[in-house]
Amino acid sequence: MNERTSCMVVSLRPVWLAGLAGALAVAVIIGLGRLLEAEYGWFAWLPGIAIIAALAGGAVYCQQRKLASIRHSESSAIHSRIDAWHEAGTLVGETAACPLERIDQAVGQTLFLRQIAEGVHGLEALFDANRRLLWVSPSVERLTGWTTAACMEASDAIEMLAHESDRRYCVRMAMQVLADGVQQDFEMRLAHRDGRYGWVACRWRVMLDGEGRRVGLRMSAEDIQARKETEYKLLETVAELRRAQALREHYLSRSNDERQRLAALLNVIGLGIIFIDHDHRVLYFNRTMLKIWGFQPEENLIGTRDVVLQRTVAPLLADPEAYFAHIEAVVGERQAVSEQFEVRMKDGRIVTDLSAVIESGKGARGIGRVWIYEDVTEQRRIANQLVALAERDPLTNLYNRRRFHEELDRLLAEAQRRGLEVGLVAIDLDGFKPINDRYGHQAGDEVLVGIAEGVGRIIRRNEMLFRLGGDEFAMLVPDTTEAELSELAARLVEGVDGLSFSFGGQSVGVTASIGIALFPRHGADGEALMAAADQAMYQSKSHGRNRWMVSGDGGSESDRMSATNRNLDEPPFAKD
């Protein structure tokens, strides 16, 4: 029962009582009229009729008064409601004086507010305290595909509109707002009629009546599907970046491990390595490089320019200008791989260098140049020793027969090309065998060493002395003449004869028989030249030893050039 009906019931109660009293009065008048009708006739009814008319008039008057009171009360209630709307700010503008105009104003503004509510872009919905949908904005069809009528007819609108994964949470938040009155903001998904879903940011607020009681809920929702899709794409991008970063860190870790292994390897090898970039600055070096160039082990050369390094190492070089010119040529000509260059140090060390351009893989231009240094001092020493063992006589340190043949071929080829003469001097010691037999091989070795040293003091720089074996020696003289060879042979005969050795308290000595041959006069090749020299040497022996002869001579000149007047019948090893 509404307020208006209750007011009408209360106001009509006196009318009912008056009607009941009138009915009783009529019944009494009718009874009295019947009793008096026999005595007075129809006049007996006149007072009753008058009384009934009076009662009826009074009843009508009272009814009119009551209806007027009801209308006045309703008008007052309407005016008070309209005034309350104005005071609450529901109605805007000036209040009309006429009640009907005020009612029309309220109806117009109510329609205006309804149009605003139905035209909002977001979703608006009103629920009662039992979560039953009271009203929903038409935008629900755009967001979910469901019409407002379908939503209003649903037994549970939240069950129909909320995504199954968010449904329970949404109901829990709605009941919490209704319970404590605190607004709740959260994001949820609305299920579309075709099975899709869309994200919305919703706000749940409590609705209060005039007395402040919580009578329902208001939900406002904003479409955030585009933002969510952007967030998902951003999250995917972030995840991809994290995967890329993890992969990069993995490869960086592996690269660092490889670098550490490579650095350890380069630090233990015997090669000095330094890398110079395009700005002529040091990017890398190893320990061996520091050791070769005299730097301290803790020295840090990273970032040092190459000109600074050159100034630092210049005092160590035997020929700095030559080495720096080599570097300038290699860098200036942009040689991909340089030829090996030998650097001699002042302390006697020998260092070789080799450089190569490091390609970048992105073009023809490299990223820098690597220089590799090797200290070959010990290698050269061993190599020289091996060469000496192969080319020199271990007893006298003279060149041996192998080196003799090499030099003979070389000199003959050069002489033939230039049209020169080459002299071959064959030397055989006289009286060596008796010394070796009498005093032993050690004495014989001493004699051979003494002969080598004594002859070495006699010969000139371009005259090469060889020991061919036993007591046989030979000399090669490039670009010479017979006269020069004869003078050399005379010096040799005199010098050997002047040597004296002491064994067992007795002074002994040897002499030399020498044969001379010239290329190409006495032989067109090495074998022929050697045969001619040997033949001349044997002629010297057959003519009395201690003399020299030129191939093809009769020996008379050799006799006159004898270096001593010793009696040839005297034992050759005896000395006066």
Coordinates of C-alpha atoms in Angstrom, one line a residue:
M1 CA 0.0 0.0 0.0
N2 CA 1.5 3.4 -1.0
E3 CA 1.5 6.6 0.9
R4 CA -1.4 8.1 -1.1
T5 CA -3.7 5.1 -0.5
S6 CA -3.0 5.0 3.2
C7 CA -3.9 8.7 3.5
M8 CA -7.2 8.2 1.7
V9 CA -8.1 5.3 3.9
V10 CA -7.5 7.3 7.1
S11 CA -9.4 10.3 5.8
L12 CA -12.5 8.2 4.8
R13 CA -13.0 6.6 8.2
P14 CA -15.3 9.5 9.6
V15 CA -17.4 9.2 6.4
W16 CA -18.0 5.6 7.1
L17 CA -19.0 6.3 10.7
A18 CA -21.3 9.1 9.6
G19 CA -22.9 6.8 7.0
L20 CA -23.4 4.1 9.7
A21 CA -25.0 6.7 12.1
G22 CA -27.2 8.0 9.3
A23 CA -28.4 4.4 8.5
L24 CA -29.3 3.9 12.2
A25 CA -31.1 7.2 12.3
V26 CA -33.1 6.3 9.1
A27 CA -34.0 3.0 10.6
V28 CA -35.2 4.7 13.8
I29 CA -37.2 7.3 11.8
I30 CA -38.8 4.7 9.7
G31 CA -39.8 2.7 12.8
L32 CA -41.3 5.9 14.5
G33 CA -43.0 6.9 11.2
R34 CA -44.8 3.6 11.0
L35 CA -46.0 3.9 14.6
L36 CA -47.3 7.4 14.2
E37 CA -48.6 7.0 10.6
A38 CA -51.9 5.5 11.9
E39 CA -52.5 8.5 14.2
Y40 CA -51.2 11.4 12.2
G41 CA -51.2 10.0 8.7
W42 CA -48.5 11.0 6.2
F43 CA -47.6 14.0 8.3
A44 CA -46.0 11.7 10.7
W45 CA -43.1 11.2 8.1
L46 CA -42.2 14.9 7.7
P47 CA -40.0 15.2 10.7
G48 CA -38.1 12.1 9.7
I49 CA -37.7 13.2 6.2
A50 CA -36.3 16.5 7.4
I51 CA -33.9 14.8 9.7
I52 CA -32.7 12.5 6.9
A53 CA -32.2 15.4 4.6
A54 CA -30.2 17.2 7.2
L55 CA -28.1 14.2 7.8
A56 CA -27.5 13.6 4.1
G57 CA -26.5 17.3 3.6
G58 CA -24.1 17.0 6.5
A59 CA -22.6 13.9 5.2
V60 CA -22.1 15.5 1.7
Y61 CA -20.5 18.5 3.3
C62 CA -18.2 16.4 5.4
Q63 CA -17.2 14.4 2.3
Q64 CA -16.4 17.5 0.3
R65 CA -14.3 18.9 3.2
K66 CA -12.3 15.7 3.4
L67 CA -11.7 15.5 -0.3
A68 CA -10.5 19.1 -0.3
S69 CA -8.1 18.3 2.6
I70 CA -6.7 15.3 0.8
R71 CA -6.0 17.4 -2.4
H72 CA -4.4 20.0 -0.3
S73 CA -2.1 17.4 1.4
E74 CA -1.2 15.9 -1.9
S75 CA -0.3 19.3 -3.4
S76 CA 1.8 20.1 -0.4
A77 CA 3.6 16.8 -0.7
I78 CA 4.3 17.4 -4.3
H79 CA 5.6 20.9 -3.6
S80 CA 7.8 19.7 -0.8
R81 CA 9.3 16.9 -3.1
I82 CA 10.0 19.4 -5.8
D83 CA 11.6 21.8 -3.3
A84 CA 13.7 18.9 -2.0
W85 CA 14.9 18.1 -5.5
H86 CA 16.0 21.7 -5.9
E87 CA 17.7 21.8 -2.6
A88 CA 19.5 18.5 -3.5
G89 CA 20.6 20.0 -6.9
T90 CA 18.5 17.5 -8.9
L91 CA 16.6 20.2 -10.7
V92 CA 18.4 23.1 -12.2
G93 CA 17.2 26.6 -13.2
E94 CA 14.6 28.8 -11.6
T95 CA 11.7 27.1 -9.8
A96 CA 8.3 27.8 -11.5
A97 CA 5.6 29.4 -9.4
C98 CA 2.7 27.3 -10.7
P99 CA 2.6 23.7 -9.4
L100 CA 1.8 22.3 -12.8
E101 CA 4.7 24.1 -14.3
R102 CA 7.0 22.9 -11.5
I103 CA 5.8 19.3 -12.2
D104 CA 6.4 19.8 -16.0
Q105 CA 9.9 21.2 -15.2
A106 CA 10.7 18.2 -13.0
V107 CA 9.5 15.7 -15.7
G108 CA 11.5 17.5 -18.4
Q109 CA 14.7 17.5 -16.4
T110 CA 14.1 13.9 -15.5
L111 CA 13.9 13.0 -19.2
F112 CA 17.0 15.1 -19.8
L113 CA 18.9 13.2 -17.2
R114 CA 17.7 9.9 -18.6
Q115 CA 19.0 10.9 -22.0
I116 CA 22.3 11.8 -20.5
A117 CA 22.5 8.5 -18.7
E118 CA 21.5 6.5 -21.8
G119 CA 24.0 8.3 -24.0
V120 CA 27.2 7.7 -21.9
H121 CA 30.0 5.9 -23.8
G122 CA 30.9 3.7 -20.9
L123 CA 28.7 1.2 -19.2
E124 CA 26.3 2.2 -16.4
A125 CA 24.2 -0.2 -14.4
L126 CA 22.0 0.0 -11.3
F127 CA 21.4 -3.0 -9.0
D128 CA 19.2 -3.5 -6.0
A129 CA 20.4 -4.9 -2.7
N130 CA 19.8 -8.4 -4.0
R131 CA 22.1 -7.7 -7.1
R132 CA 19.1 -7.7 -9.4
L133 CA 19.5 -5.4 -12.3
L134 CA 17.3 -2.3 -12.1
W135 CA 18.6 -0.4 -15.1
V136 CA 21.5 -0.6 -17.6
S137 CA 22.7 1.9 -20.2
P138 CA 22.3 1.0 -23.9
S139 CA 26.1 0.9 -24.3
V140 CA 25.9 -2.6 -22.9
E141 CA 25.0 -3.9 -26.4
R142 CA 28.1 -2.4 -27.9
L143 CA 30.4 -3.9 -25.2
T144 CA 28.7 -7.4 -24.9
G145 CA 26.3 -7.8 -27.8
W146 CA 23.4 -8.2 -25.3
T147 CA 20.5 -5.8 -25.6
T148 CA 19.2 -3.9 -22.6
A149 CA 16.0 -5.9 -22.7
A150 CA 17.9 -9.2 -22.6
C151 CA 19.9 -7.9 -19.6
M152 CA 16.8 -6.8 -17.8
E153 CA 15.1 -10.1 -18.3
A154 CA 18.1 -12.1 -17.1
S155 CA 17.7 -13.7 -13.7
D156 CA 21.3 -12.8 -12.8
A157 CA 22.9 -10.1 -15.0
I158 CA 26.3 -10.5 -13.4
E159 CA 26.2 -14.2 -14.2
M160 CA 25.4 -13.4 -17.8
L161 CA 27.8 -10.5 -18.4
A162 CA 30.9 -11.3 -16.3
H163 CA 33.6 -13.7 -17.6
E164 CA 33.5 -17.0 -15.9
S165 CA 37.1 -16.4 -14.5
D166 CA 36.1 -13.0 -13.0
R167 CA 32.5 -13.8 -12.0
R168 CA 33.1 -14.9 -8.4
Y169 CA 35.5 -12.0 -7.7
C170 CA 33.0 -9.5 -9.1
V171 CA 30.2 -10.8 -6.9
R172 CA 32.4 -10.7 -3.9
M173 CA 33.4 -7.1 -4.5
A174 CA 29.8 -6.1 -5.1
M175 CA 28.7 -7.7 -1.8
Q176 CA 31.6 -6.0 0.0
V177 CA 30.7 -2.6 -1.3
L178 CA 27.1 -3.2 -0.2
A179 CA 28.3 -4.3 3.2
D180 CA 30.8 -1.6 4.0
G181 CA 29.9 1.2 1.6
V182 CA 33.5 1.6 0.4
Q183 CA 34.0 2.1 -3.3
Q184 CA 35.9 -0.7 -5.2
D185 CA 37.8 -0.2 -8.4
F186 CA 39.1 -3.2 -10.3
E187 CA 39.5 -4.6 -13.8
M188 CA 37.5 -7.5 -15.1
R189 CA 36.4 -9.1 -18.4
L190 CA 32.9 -8.9 -19.8
A191 CA 31.7 -11.9 -21.8
H192 CA 30.5 -11.1 -25.3
R193 CA 27.4 -12.8 -26.8
D194 CA 29.5 -14.4 -29.6
G195 CA 32.0 -15.9 -27.1
R196 CA 34.6 -13.2 -27.2
Y197 CA 35.5 -11.1 -24.1
G198 CA 36.6 -7.5 -23.5
W199 CA 38.4 -5.9 -20.6
V200 CA 36.7 -3.1 -18.7
A201 CA 37.8 -0.9 -15.7
C202 CA 34.8 -0.9 -13.4
R203 CA 33.9 1.1 -10.3
W204 CA 31.3 -0.2 -7.8
R205 CA 29.5 2.3 -5.5
V206 CA 26.7 2.0 -3.1
M207 CA 23.3 3.7 -3.6
L208 CA 21.6 5.4 -0.6
D209 CA 18.0 6.4 -0.1
G210 CA 16.8 9.6 1.5
E211 CA 17.5 8.4 4.9
G212 CA 21.0 7.2 4.1
R213 CA 20.2 3.5 3.9
R214 CA 22.1 1.3 1.4
V215 CA 19.5 0.2 -1.0
G216 CA 21.5 -0.8 -4.1
L217 CA 24.7 -0.7 -6.2
R218 CA 25.9 1.4 -9.1
M219 CA 28.4 0.0 -11.5
S220 CA 30.4 2.3 -13.9
A221 CA 32.6 0.5 -16.5
E222 CA 35.0 1.9 -19.1
D223 CA 36.2 -0.1 -22.1
I224 CA 40.0 -0.7 -21.8
Q225 CA 40.4 -3.5 -24.3
A226 CA 42.7 -1.4 -26.5
R227 CA 44.8 -0.6 -23.5
K228 CA 45.0 -4.2 -22.5
E229 CA 46.0 -5.3 -26.0
T230 CA 48.7 -2.7 -25.9
E231 CA 49.8 -3.9 -22.5
Y232 CA 49.9 -7.5 -23.8
K233 CA 52.0 -6.5 -26.7
L234 CA 54.2 -4.5 -24.4
L235 CA 54.6 -7.5 -22.1
E236 CA 55.4 -9.7 -25.1
T237 CA 58.0 -7.2 -26.2
V238 CA 59.5 -7.0 -22.7
A239 CA 59.5 -10.8 -22.6
E240 CA 61.2 -10.9 -26.0
L241 CA 63.7 -8.3 -24.8
R242 CA 64.4 -10.3 -21.7
R243 CA 64.9 -13.4 -23.7
A244 CA 67.2 -11.5 -26.0
Q245 CA 69.1 -10.0 -23.0
A246 CA 69.4 -13.5 -21.5
L247 CA 70.7 -14.8 -24.8
R248 CA 73.1 -11.9 -25.1
E249 CA 74.4 -12.4 -21.6
H250 CA 74.8 -16.1 -22.3
Y251 CA 76.8 -15.5 -25.4
L252 CA 78.7 -12.7 -23.6
S253 CA 79.6 -15.1 -20.9
R254 CA 80.7 -17.7 -23.4
S255 CA 82.6 -14.9 -25.2
N256 CA 84.3 -13.9 -22.0
D257 CA 85.2 -17.5 -21.3
E258 CA 86.7 -17.9 -24.8
R259 CA 88.6 -14.7 -24.3
Q260 CA 90.0 -15.9 -21.0
R261 CA 91.0 -19.2 -22.5
L262 CA 92.6 -17.4 -25.5
A263 CA 94.4 -14.9 -23.2
A264 CA 95.8 -17.7 -21.1
L265 CA 96.9 -19.5 -24.3
L266 CA 98.5 -16.3 -25.7
N267 CA 100.3 -15.6 -22.4
V268 CA 102.0 -19.0 -22.3
I269 CA 103.2 -19.3 -25.9
G270 CA 106.7 -18.0 -26.8
L271 CA 105.4 -15.3 -29.2
G272 CA 105.0 -11.7 -28.4
I273 CA 101.6 -10.4 -29.7
I274 CA 100.3 -6.8 -29.8
F275 CA 97.2 -5.5 -31.5
I276 CA 97.1 -1.9 -32.8
D277 CA 93.7 -0.4 -33.9
H278 CA 93.0 2.1 -36.7
D279 CA 93.7 5.0 -34.3
H280 CA 97.2 3.6 -33.8
R281 CA 96.5 2.7 -30.2
V282 CA 97.2 -0.6 -28.4
L283 CA 94.1 -2.8 -27.8
Y284 CA 95.8 -6.0 -26.6
F285 CA 99.2 -7.4 -25.7
N286 CA 100.5 -10.5 -24.0
R287 CA 103.3 -11.1 -21.5
T288 CA 105.8 -12.4 -24.0
M289 CA 105.6 -9.1 -25.9
L290 CA 106.4 -7.2 -22.6
K291 CA 109.4 -9.5 -22.0
I292 CA 110.8 -9.2 -25.5
W293 CA 110.7 -5.4 -25.6
G294 CA 112.0 -4.9 -22.0
F295 CA 108.7 -3.8 -20.3
Q296 CA 108.0 -4.6 -16.7
P297 CA 105.5 -7.5 -16.3
E298 CA 102.9 -5.2 -14.6
E299 CA 103.1 -2.6 -17.4
N300 CA 99.8 -1.6 -19.0
L301 CA 100.0 -0.6 -22.6
I302 CA 96.3 -0.4 -23.4
G303 CA 95.5 2.9 -25.2
T304 CA 99.2 3.7 -25.8
R305 CA 99.9 5.2 -29.2
D306 CA 102.4 3.4 -31.5
V307 CA 104.7 6.4 -31.7
V308 CA 105.1 6.4 -27.9
L309 CA 106.0 2.7 -28.1
Q310 CA 108.6 3.4 -30.8
R311 CA 110.3 6.1 -28.7
T312 CA 110.3 3.7 -25.7
V313 CA 112.0 0.8 -27.5
A314 CA 114.4 2.8 -29.7
P315 CA 117.3 2.6 -27.2
L316 CA 117.1 -1.2 -27.4
L317 CA 117.6 -1.4 -31.1
A318 CA 120.9 -1.8 -32.9
D319 CA 119.5 0.1 -35.9
P320 CA 116.3 2.0 -34.9
E321 CA 116.0 3.9 -38.2
A322 CA 115.9 0.7 -40.3
Y323 CA 113.3 -1.0 -38.1
F324 CA 111.0 2.1 -38.0
A325 CA 111.3 2.4 -41.8
H326 CA 110.2 -1.2 -42.1
I327 CA 107.1 -0.5 -39.9
E328 CA 106.3 2.6 -41.9
A329 CA 106.5 0.6 -45.2
V330 CA 104.3 -2.2 -43.9
V331 CA 101.6 0.2 -42.6
G332 CA 101.8 2.6 -45.5
E333 CA 101.6 0.0 -48.2
R334 CA 98.7 -1.7 -46.3
Q335 CA 100.3 -5.1 -46.7
A336 CA 97.8 -7.8 -45.7
V337 CA 100.6 -10.0 -44.4
S338 CA 104.1 -8.6 -44.1
E339 CA 107.3 -10.4 -44.8
Q340 CA 109.3 -11.6 -41.8
F341 CA 111.7 -8.9 -40.7
E342 CA 114.8 -9.5 -38.5
V343 CA 115.4 -7.0 -35.7
R344 CA 118.8 -7.0 -34.0
M345 CA 119.1 -5.7 -30.4
K346 CA 122.0 -3.9 -28.8
D347 CA 122.3 -6.7 -26.3
G348 CA 122.9 -9.2 -29.1
R349 CA 119.4 -10.7 -29.2
I350 CA 117.7 -11.3 -32.6
V351 CA 113.9 -10.8 -32.8
T352 CA 111.7 -11.4 -35.9
D353 CA 108.5 -9.6 -36.5
L354 CA 105.5 -10.5 -38.7
S355 CA 102.2 -8.5 -39.0
A356 CA 98.8 -9.1 -40.6
V357 CA 95.6 -7.0 -41.0
I358 CA 92.6 -8.2 -39.0
E359 CA 89.5 -8.3 -41.1
S360 CA 86.3 -6.9 -39.7
G361 CA 83.9 -9.1 -41.8
K362 CA 81.9 -6.0 -42.7
G363 CA 84.0 -4.7 -45.6
A364 CA 87.3 -4.6 -47.2
R365 CA 88.8 -2.4 -44.4
G366 CA 90.2 -4.3 -41.4
I367 CA 89.8 -3.4 -37.8
G368 CA 93.5 -3.1 -37.1
R369 CA 96.8 -4.9 -37.4
V370 CA 98.4 -7.6 -35.2
W371 CA 102.2 -7.8 -34.8
I372 CA 103.8 -11.0 -33.8
Y373 CA 107.4 -11.0 -32.4
E374 CA 109.7 -14.0 -31.7
D375 CA 113.0 -14.0 -30.0
V376 CA 115.1 -16.3 -32.2
T377 CA 118.4 -15.7 -30.6
E378 CA 118.7 -19.2 -29.2
Q379 CA 117.4 -20.7 -32.4
R380 CA 120.0 -18.8 -34.5
R381 CA 122.7 -19.9 -32.1
I382 CA 121.7 -23.5 -32.4
A383 CA 121.3 -23.1 -36.2
N384 CA 124.8 -21.6 -36.4
Q385 CA 126.1 -24.4 -34.4
L386 CA 124.5 -27.0 -36.7
V387 CA 125.8 -25.1 -39.7
A388 CA 129.3 -25.1 -38.1
L389 CA 129.1 -28.8 -37.5
A390 CA 128.0 -29.4 -41.0
E391 CA 130.5 -26.9 -42.7
R392 CA 133.4 -26.7 -40.3
D393 CA 136.1 -29.1 -39.2
P394 CA 135.5 -29.7 -35.5
L395 CA 139.3 -29.9 -34.8
T396 CA 140.6 -26.8 -36.5
N397 CA 137.3 -24.9 -37.0
L398 CA 138.2 -24.4 -40.6
Y399 CA 135.6 -24.9 -43.4
N400 CA 135.4 -28.6 -44.3
R401 CA 135.3 -30.5 -47.6
R402 CA 131.5 -30.0 -48.0
R403 CA 131.8 -26.2 -47.7
F404 CA 134.8 -26.3 -50.0
H405 CA 132.8 -27.8 -52.8
E406 CA 129.9 -25.3 -52.2
E407 CA 132.2 -22.4 -52.4
L408 CA 134.1 -23.7 -55.3
D409 CA 130.9 -24.1 -57.4
R410 CA 129.7 -20.6 -56.3
L411 CA 133.0 -18.9 -57.2
L412 CA 133.4 -20.7 -60.5
A413 CA 129.8 -19.7 -61.5
E414 CA 130.4 -16.1 -60.5
A415 CA 133.8 -16.0 -62.3
Q416 CA 132.4 -17.5 -65.4
R417 CA 129.6 -14.9 -65.4
R418 CA 132.0 -12.0 -64.8
G419 CA 134.9 -13.3 -66.8
L420 CA 137.3 -13.6 -63.8
E421 CA 139.9 -16.1 -62.7
V422 CA 139.7 -18.2 -59.6
G423 CA 142.7 -19.7 -57.9
L424 CA 142.8 -23.1 -56.2
V425 CA 145.7 -23.8 -53.8
A426 CA 146.2 -27.4 -52.7
I427 CA 148.3 -27.9 -49.6
D428 CA 149.7 -31.2 -48.2
L429 CA 151.9 -31.3 -45.1
D430 CA 155.3 -32.9 -45.3
G431 CA 156.5 -35.0 -42.3
F432 CA 153.1 -35.0 -40.5
K433 CA 152.7 -38.8 -40.5
P434 CA 156.0 -39.5 -38.6
I435 CA 154.9 -37.0 -35.9
N436 CA 151.5 -38.6 -35.6
D437 CA 153.0 -42.1 -35.4
R438 CA 155.8 -41.2 -33.0
Y439 CA 154.0 -38.9 -30.6
G440 CA 150.4 -40.0 -31.0
H441 CA 147.2 -38.6 -32.5
Q442 CA 146.9 -35.9 -29.8
A443 CA 150.2 -34.5 -31.0
G444 CA 149.1 -34.8 -34.6
D445 CA 145.9 -32.9 -33.7
E446 CA 148.0 -30.2 -32.0
V447 CA 150.1 -29.8 -35.2
L448 CA 146.9 -29.5 -37.3
V449 CA 145.4 -26.8 -35.0
G450 CA 148.7 -24.9 -35.0
I451 CA 149.0 -25.0 -38.8
A452 CA 145.4 -23.7 -39.1
E453 CA 146.1 -20.9 -36.7
G454 CA 149.4 -20.0 -38.3
V455 CA 148.1 -20.0 -41.9
G456 CA 145.0 -18.0 -40.7
R457 CA 147.4 -15.3 -39.7
I458 CA 149.0 -15.2 -43.1
I459 CA 146.1 -15.2 -45.5
R460 CA 144.0 -12.2 -46.4
R461 CA 140.2 -11.6 -45.9
N462 CA 139.2 -12.8 -49.4
E463 CA 141.3 -16.0 -49.2
M464 CA 139.4 -18.9 -47.8
L465 CA 141.2 -21.8 -46.1
F466 CA 139.7 -25.3 -45.9
R467 CA 140.7 -28.6 -44.3
L468 CA 139.8 -31.4 -46.7
G469 CA 140.8 -34.2 -44.4
G470 CA 143.9 -35.6 -42.6
D471 CA 146.8 -33.3 -43.4
E472 CA 145.3 -32.0 -46.6
F473 CA 144.3 -28.3 -46.9
A474 CA 143.1 -26.1 -49.7
M475 CA 142.5 -22.4 -50.4
L476 CA 140.2 -20.6 -52.8
V477 CA 141.1 -17.1 -54.0
P478 CA 138.5 -15.2 -56.1
D479 CA 139.4 -12.7 -58.8
T480 CA 143.2 -13.4 -58.7
T481 CA 146.2 -13.9 -61.0
E482 CA 149.0 -16.4 -61.2
A483 CA 151.5 -13.8 -59.7
E484 CA 149.3 -13.2 -56.7
L485 CA 148.9 -16.9 -56.1
S486 CA 152.6 -17.5 -56.4
E487 CA 153.2 -14.8 -53.8
L488 CA 150.6 -16.4 -51.6
A489 CA 152.2 -19.8 -52.0
A490 CA 155.6 -18.4 -51.1
R491 CA 154.1 -16.9 -47.9
L492 CA 152.4 -20.2 -47.0
V493 CA 155.6 -22.3 -47.5
E494 CA 157.6 -19.9 -45.5
G495 CA 155.0 -19.6 -42.7
V496 CA 154.4 -23.3 -42.3
D497 CA 158.1 -24.0 -42.3
G498 CA 158.5 -21.4 -39.5
L499 CA 156.1 -23.2 -37.2
S500 CA 157.7 -25.3 -34.4
F501 CA 156.0 -27.8 -32.0
S502 CA 157.5 -29.4 -28.9
F503 CA 156.6 -33.0 -27.9
G504 CA 158.5 -35.0 -25.2
G505 CA 161.1 -32.3 -24.9
Q506 CA 162.0 -32.3 -28.6
S507 CA 161.2 -29.6 -31.1
V508 CA 159.6 -30.8 -34.3
G509 CA 158.0 -29.2 -37.4
V510 CA 156.4 -29.8 -40.8
T511 CA 156.6 -28.3 -44.2
A512 CA 154.1 -27.8 -47.0
S513 CA 154.0 -29.0 -50.6
I514 CA 151.7 -26.7 -52.6
G515 CA 150.0 -27.0 -56.0
I516 CA 148.3 -24.1 -57.8
A517 CA 145.6 -24.1 -60.5
L518 CA 143.6 -21.3 -62.1
F519 CA 140.1 -21.3 -63.5
P520 CA 139.5 -21.5 -66.4
R521 CA 143.1 -21.8 -67.6
H522 CA 143.9 -25.2 -65.9
G523 CA 140.3 -26.5 -65.6
A524 CA 136.9 -25.6 -67.0
D525 CA 135.0 -27.0 -64.0
G526 CA 135.6 -27.8 -60.4
E527 CA 136.7 -31.4 -60.8
A528 CA 139.2 -30.5 -63.5
L529 CA 140.5 -27.6 -61.4
M530 CA 141.0 -29.8 -58.4
A531 CA 142.8 -32.5 -60.4
A532 CA 145.2 -29.8 -61.8
A533 CA 145.9 -28.5 -58.4
D534 CA 146.5 -32.0 -57.0
Q535 CA 148.8 -32.8 -59.8
A536 CA 150.9 -29.6 -59.2
M537 CA 151.0 -30.4 -55.5
Y538 CA 152.3 -34.0 -56.1
Q539 CA 154.9 -32.5 -58.4
S540 CA 156.0 -30.3 -55.5
K541 CA 156.4 -33.4 -53.4
S542 CA 158.3 -35.2 -56.2
H543 CA 160.6 -32.3 -56.6
G544 CA 161.7 -32.4 -52.9
R545 CA 158.7 -31.0 -50.9
N546 CA 158.6 -27.7 -49.0
R547 CA 157.9 -25.9 -52.2
W548 CA 155.0 -24.8 -54.5
M549 CA 154.3 -25.4 -58.2
V550 CA 151.8 -24.1 -60.7
S551 CA 149.9 -26.6 -62.7
G552 CA 151.7 -27.3 -66.0
D553 CA 155.1 -25.8 -64.9
G554 CA 158.3 -27.8 -65.2
G555 CA 159.4 -27.1 -61.7
S556 CA 162.6 -25.0 -62.2
E557 CA 160.9 -21.9 -60.8
S558 CA 159.7 -23.8 -57.8
D559 CA 163.1 -25.0 -57.0
R560 CA 164.4 -21.4 -56.9
M561 CA 161.3 -20.4 -54.7
S562 CA 162.1 -23.0 -52.0
A563 CA 161.6 -21.4 -48.6
T564 CA 164.4 -23.2 -46.8
N565 CA 167.9 -24.5 -47.4
R566 CA 167.3 -27.5 -45.1
N567 CA 169.0 -30.7 -46.2
L568 CA 166.1 -32.7 -47.7
D569 CA 167.7 -36.0 -46.5
E570 CA 167.1 -34.8 -42.8
P571 CA 164.0 -36.3 -41.1
P572 CA 161.2 -33.8 -41.8
F573 CA 159.9 -33.7 -38.2
A574 CA 163.3 -32.9 -36.7
K575 CA 164.1 -29.2 -35.8
D576 CA 167.6 -27.8 -35.0

